[in-house]
mmCIF file of C-alpha atoms in Angstrom:
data_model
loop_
_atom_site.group_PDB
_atom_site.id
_atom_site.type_symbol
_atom_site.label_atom_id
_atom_site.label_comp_id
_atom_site.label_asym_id
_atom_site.label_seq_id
_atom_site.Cartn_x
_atom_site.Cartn_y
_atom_site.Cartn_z
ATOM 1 C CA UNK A 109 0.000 0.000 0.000
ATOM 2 C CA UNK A 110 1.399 3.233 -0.810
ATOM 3 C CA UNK A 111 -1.000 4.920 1.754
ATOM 4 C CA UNK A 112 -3.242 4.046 4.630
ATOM 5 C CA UNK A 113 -5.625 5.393 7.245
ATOM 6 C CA UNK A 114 -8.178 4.921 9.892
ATOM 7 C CA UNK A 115 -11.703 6.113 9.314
ATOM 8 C CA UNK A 116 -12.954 8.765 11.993
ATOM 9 C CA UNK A 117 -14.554 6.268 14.220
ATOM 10 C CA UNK A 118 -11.658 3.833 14.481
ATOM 11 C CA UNK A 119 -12.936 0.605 13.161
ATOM 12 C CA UNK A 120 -11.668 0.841 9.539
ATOM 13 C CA UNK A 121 -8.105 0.659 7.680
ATOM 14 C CA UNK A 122 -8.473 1.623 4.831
ATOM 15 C CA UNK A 123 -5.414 1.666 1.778
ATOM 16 C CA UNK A 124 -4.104 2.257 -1.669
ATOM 17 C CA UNK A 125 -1.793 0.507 -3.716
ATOM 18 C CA UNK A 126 -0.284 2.028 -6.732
ATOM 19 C CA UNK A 127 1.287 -0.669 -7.965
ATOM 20 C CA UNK A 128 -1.797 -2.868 -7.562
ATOM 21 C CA UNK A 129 -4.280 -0.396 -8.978
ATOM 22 C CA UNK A 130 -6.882 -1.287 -5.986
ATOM 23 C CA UNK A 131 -8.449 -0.304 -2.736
ATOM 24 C CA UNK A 132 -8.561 -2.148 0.601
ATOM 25 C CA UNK A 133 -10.416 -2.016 3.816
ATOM 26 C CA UNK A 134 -9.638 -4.058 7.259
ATOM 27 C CA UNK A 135 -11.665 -4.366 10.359
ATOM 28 C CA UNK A 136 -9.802 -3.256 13.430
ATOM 29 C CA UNK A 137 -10.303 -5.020 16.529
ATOM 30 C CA UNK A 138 -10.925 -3.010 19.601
ATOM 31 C CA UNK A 139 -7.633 -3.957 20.939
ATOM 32 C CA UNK A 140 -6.150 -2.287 17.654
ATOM 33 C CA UNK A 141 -5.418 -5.299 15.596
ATOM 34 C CA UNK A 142 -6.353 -5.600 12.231
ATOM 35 C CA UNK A 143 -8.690 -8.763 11.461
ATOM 36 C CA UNK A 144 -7.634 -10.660 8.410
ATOM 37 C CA UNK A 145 -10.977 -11.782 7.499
ATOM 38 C CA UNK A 146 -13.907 -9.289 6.459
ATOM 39 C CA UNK A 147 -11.244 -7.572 4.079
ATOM 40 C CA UNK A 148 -12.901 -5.303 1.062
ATOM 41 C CA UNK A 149 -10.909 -4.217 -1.789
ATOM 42 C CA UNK A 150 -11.871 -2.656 -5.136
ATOM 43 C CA UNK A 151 -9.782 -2.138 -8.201
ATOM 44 C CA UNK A 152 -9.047 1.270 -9.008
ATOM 45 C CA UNK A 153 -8.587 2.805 -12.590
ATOM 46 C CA UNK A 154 -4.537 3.140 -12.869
ATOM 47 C CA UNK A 155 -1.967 3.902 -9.462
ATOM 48 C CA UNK A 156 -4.512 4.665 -7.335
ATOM 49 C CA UNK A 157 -1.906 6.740 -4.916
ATOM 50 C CA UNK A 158 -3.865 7.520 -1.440
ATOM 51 C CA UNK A 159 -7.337 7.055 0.303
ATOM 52 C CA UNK A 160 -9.407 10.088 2.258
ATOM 53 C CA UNK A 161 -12.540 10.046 4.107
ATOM 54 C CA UNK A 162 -14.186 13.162 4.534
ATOM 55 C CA UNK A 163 -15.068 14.886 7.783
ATOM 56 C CA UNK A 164 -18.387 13.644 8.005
ATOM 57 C CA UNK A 165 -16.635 9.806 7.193
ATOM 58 C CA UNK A 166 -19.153 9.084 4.748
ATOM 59 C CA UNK A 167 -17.466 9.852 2.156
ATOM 60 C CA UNK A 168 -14.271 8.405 0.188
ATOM 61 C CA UNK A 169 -12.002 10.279 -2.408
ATOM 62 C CA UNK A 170 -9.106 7.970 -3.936
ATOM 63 C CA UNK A 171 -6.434 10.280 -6.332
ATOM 64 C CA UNK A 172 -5.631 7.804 -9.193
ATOM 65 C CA UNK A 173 -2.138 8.931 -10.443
ATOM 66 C CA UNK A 174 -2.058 7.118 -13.762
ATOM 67 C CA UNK A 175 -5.837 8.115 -14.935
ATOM 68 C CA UNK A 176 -5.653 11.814 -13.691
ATOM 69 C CA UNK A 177 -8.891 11.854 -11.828
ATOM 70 C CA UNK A 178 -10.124 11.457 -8.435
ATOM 71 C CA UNK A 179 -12.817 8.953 -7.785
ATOM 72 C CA UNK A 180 -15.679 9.620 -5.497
ATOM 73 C CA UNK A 181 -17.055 7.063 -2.881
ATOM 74 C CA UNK A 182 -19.961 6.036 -0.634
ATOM 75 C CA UNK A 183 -18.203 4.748 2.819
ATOM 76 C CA UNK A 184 -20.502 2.819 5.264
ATOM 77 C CA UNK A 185 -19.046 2.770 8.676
ATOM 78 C CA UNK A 186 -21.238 0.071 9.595
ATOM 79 C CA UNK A 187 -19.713 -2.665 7.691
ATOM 80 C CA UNK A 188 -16.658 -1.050 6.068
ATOM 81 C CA UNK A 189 -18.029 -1.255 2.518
ATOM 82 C CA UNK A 190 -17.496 1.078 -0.432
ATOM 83 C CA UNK A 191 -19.101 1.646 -3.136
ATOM 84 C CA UNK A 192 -18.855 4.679 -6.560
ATOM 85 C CA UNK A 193 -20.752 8.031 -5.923
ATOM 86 C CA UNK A 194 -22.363 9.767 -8.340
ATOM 87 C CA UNK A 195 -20.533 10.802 -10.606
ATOM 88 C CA UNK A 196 -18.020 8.058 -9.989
ATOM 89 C CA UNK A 197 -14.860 10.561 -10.215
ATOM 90 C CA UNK A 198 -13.702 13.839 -11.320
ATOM 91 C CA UNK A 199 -11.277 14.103 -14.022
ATOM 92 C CA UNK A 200 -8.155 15.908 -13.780
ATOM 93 C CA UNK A 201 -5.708 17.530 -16.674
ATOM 94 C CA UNK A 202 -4.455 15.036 -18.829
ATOM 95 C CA UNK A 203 -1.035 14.155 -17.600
ATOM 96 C CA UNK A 204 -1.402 15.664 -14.332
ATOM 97 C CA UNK A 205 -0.911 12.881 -12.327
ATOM 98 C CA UNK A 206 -2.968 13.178 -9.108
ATOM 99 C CA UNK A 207 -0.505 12.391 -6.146
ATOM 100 C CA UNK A 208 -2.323 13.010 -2.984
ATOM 101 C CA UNK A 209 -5.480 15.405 -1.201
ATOM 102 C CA UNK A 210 -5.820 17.966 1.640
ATOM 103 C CA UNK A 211 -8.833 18.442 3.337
ATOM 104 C CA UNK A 212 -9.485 22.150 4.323
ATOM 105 C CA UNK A 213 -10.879 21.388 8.600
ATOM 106 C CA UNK A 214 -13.557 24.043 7.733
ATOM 107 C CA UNK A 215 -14.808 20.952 4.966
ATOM 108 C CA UNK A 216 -15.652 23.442 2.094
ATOM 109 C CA UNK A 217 -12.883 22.717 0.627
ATOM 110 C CA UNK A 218 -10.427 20.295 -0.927
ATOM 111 C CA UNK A 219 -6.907 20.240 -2.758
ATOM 112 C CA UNK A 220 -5.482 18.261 -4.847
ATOM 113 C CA UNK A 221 -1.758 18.173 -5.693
ATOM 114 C CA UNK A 222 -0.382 16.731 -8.681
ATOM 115 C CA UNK A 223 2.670 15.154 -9.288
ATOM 116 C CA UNK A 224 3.632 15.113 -12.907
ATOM 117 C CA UNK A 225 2.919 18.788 -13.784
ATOM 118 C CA UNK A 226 2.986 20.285 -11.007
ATOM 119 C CA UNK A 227 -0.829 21.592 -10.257
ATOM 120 C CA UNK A 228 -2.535 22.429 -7.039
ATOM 121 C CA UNK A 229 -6.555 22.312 -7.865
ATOM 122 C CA UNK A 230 -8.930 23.548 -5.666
ATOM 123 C CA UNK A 231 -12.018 21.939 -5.053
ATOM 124 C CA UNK A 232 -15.274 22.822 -3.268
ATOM 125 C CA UNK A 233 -16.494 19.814 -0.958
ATOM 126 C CA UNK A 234 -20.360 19.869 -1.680
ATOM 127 C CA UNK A 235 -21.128 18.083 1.848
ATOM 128 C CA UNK A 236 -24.856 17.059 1.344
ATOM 129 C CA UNK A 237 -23.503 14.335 -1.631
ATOM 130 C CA UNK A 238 -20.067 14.127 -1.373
ATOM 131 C CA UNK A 239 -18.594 15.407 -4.593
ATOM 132 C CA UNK A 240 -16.045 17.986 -5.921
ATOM 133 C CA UNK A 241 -16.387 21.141 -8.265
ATOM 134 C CA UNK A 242 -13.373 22.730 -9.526
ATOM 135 C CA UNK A 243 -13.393 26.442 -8.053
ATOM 136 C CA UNK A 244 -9.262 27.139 -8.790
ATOM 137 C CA UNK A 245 -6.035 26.106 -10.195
ATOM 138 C CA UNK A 246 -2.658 27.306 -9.560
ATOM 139 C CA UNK A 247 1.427 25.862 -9.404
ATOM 140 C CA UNK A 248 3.963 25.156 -7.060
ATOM 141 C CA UNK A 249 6.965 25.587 -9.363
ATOM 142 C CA UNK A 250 9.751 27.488 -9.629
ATOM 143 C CA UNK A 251 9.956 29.994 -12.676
ATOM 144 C CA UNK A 252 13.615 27.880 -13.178
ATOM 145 C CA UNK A 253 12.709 24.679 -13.054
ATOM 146 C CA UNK A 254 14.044 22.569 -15.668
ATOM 147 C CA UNK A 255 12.685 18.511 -16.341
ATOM 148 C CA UNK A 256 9.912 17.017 -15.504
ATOM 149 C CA UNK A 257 8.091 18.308 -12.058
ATOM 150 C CA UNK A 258 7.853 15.683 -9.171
ATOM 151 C CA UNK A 259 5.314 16.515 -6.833
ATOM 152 C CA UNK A 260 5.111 14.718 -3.030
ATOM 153 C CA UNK A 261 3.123 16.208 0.398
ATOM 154 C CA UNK A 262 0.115 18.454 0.624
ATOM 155 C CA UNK A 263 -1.393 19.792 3.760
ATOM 156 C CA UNK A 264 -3.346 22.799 5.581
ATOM 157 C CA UNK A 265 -1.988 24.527 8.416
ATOM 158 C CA UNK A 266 -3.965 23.671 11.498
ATOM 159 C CA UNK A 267 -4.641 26.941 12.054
ATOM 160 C CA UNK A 268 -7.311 26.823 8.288
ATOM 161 C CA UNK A 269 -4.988 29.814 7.044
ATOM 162 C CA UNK A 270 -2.249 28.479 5.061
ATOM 163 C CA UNK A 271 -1.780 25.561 2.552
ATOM 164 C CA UNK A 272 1.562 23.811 2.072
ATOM 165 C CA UNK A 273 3.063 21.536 -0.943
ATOM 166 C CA UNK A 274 6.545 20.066 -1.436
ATOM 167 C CA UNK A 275 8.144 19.547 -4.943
ATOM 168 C CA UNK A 276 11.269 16.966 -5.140
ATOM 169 C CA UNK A 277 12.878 17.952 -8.634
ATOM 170 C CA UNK A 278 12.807 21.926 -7.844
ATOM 171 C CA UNK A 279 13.807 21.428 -3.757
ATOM 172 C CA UNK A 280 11.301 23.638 -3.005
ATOM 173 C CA UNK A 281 8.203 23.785 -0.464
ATOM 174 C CA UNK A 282 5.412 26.017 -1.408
ATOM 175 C CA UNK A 283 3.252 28.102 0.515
ATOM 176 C CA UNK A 284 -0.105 29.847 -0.106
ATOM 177 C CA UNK A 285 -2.938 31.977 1.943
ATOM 178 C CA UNK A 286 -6.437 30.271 1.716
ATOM 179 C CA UNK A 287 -8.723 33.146 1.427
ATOM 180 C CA UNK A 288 -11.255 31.855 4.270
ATOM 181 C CA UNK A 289 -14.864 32.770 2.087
ATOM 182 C CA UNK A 290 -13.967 31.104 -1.357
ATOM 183 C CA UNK A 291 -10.798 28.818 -0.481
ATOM 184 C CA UNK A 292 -8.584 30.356 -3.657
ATOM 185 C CA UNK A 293 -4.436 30.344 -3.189
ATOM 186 C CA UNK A 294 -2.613 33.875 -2.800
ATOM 187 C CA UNK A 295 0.684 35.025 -1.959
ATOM 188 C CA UNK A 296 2.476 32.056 -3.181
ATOM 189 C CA UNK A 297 6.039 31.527 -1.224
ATOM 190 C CA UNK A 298 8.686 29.082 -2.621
ATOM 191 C CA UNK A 299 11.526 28.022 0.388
ATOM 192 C CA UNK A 300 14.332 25.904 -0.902
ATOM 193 C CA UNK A 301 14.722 22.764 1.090
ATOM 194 C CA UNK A 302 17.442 20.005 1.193
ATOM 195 C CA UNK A 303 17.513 17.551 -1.881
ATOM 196 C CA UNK A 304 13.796 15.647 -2.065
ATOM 197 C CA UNK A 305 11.676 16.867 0.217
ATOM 198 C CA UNK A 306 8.707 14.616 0.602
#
């Protein structure tokens, strides 16, 4: 699996393989184990690269790295099923290469980062059915960057105010203001870091 996590109530792990193209889920034990049997997977369009729940844990978005979209899913956190939402994904730029997802904690909001050209999207959450509409689109490279970008980490500040990406080819880490009303990037900073930050 090239990412894993717990759903909000802590009876789920759920993961992603890339190189298996699939999703998984496990039942976990209230002493914290993880059950072998009971075990739901799903195949996934090409790389799927990381599994999210939303706040609300009903819902399941899975970036797909080799298909450039993001595919939408119905969690039940009764019996760790999953199943497609409607519509099923949301495509991304061909070539793009959607890496990995950050939840904004207000839930209005969601951002995708992709790896191959070096994107940040931004995505309204619509809460009452789970799905995403493109509201924004900006970068997280360097002016100088030369080859092929090569995208990694994506997360909001804990304080809702700031949005942070790291970029492995350029050494860089990116930094952005999320206006609080409409979620949209400003005042993009670029810190050199040490070689590959991830």
């Amino acid at each position: 699996m090239a990412y894993i996590t717990v759903d909000r109530k802590g009876s789920w792990l759920l993961g992603a393989s890339f190189r298996s193209s699939l999703i998984a889920v496990y039942s976990i034990s209230g002493r914290g184990q993880i059950r072998p049997v009971g075990c739901f997977s799903m195949a996934m369009a090409n790389r799927a690269h990381q599994i999210l729940l939303d706040h609300s844990n009903r819902y399941a978005f899975v970036p797909n790295l080799g298909a450039d979209l993001v595919v939408q899913l119905l969690f039940d956190e009764r019996n760790g099923m999953l199943r497609e939402n409607s519509p099923s994904s949301v495509n991304m730029q061909n070539g793009a290469g959607c890496r990995h997802i950050a939840f904004h904690p207000n839930c209005r909001f969601v951002y995708p980062l992709n790896e191959l050209d070096g994107s940040i999207v931004v995505f309204g959450l619509d809460a009452s059915n789970g799905t995403l509409v493109d509201v924004g689109k900006d970068s997280i490279l360097r002016p100088d960057i030369t080859g092929n970008p090569w995208c990694a980490q994506i997360h909001v500040s804990r304080d809702e105010t700031r949005l942070f990406a790291s970029e492995r080819r350029g050494r860089t880490l990116a930094c952005w203001n999320i206006e609080p009303a409409s979620g949209q990037l400003s005042n993009r900073t670029l810190i050199e870091t040490g070689r590959n930050p991830r």
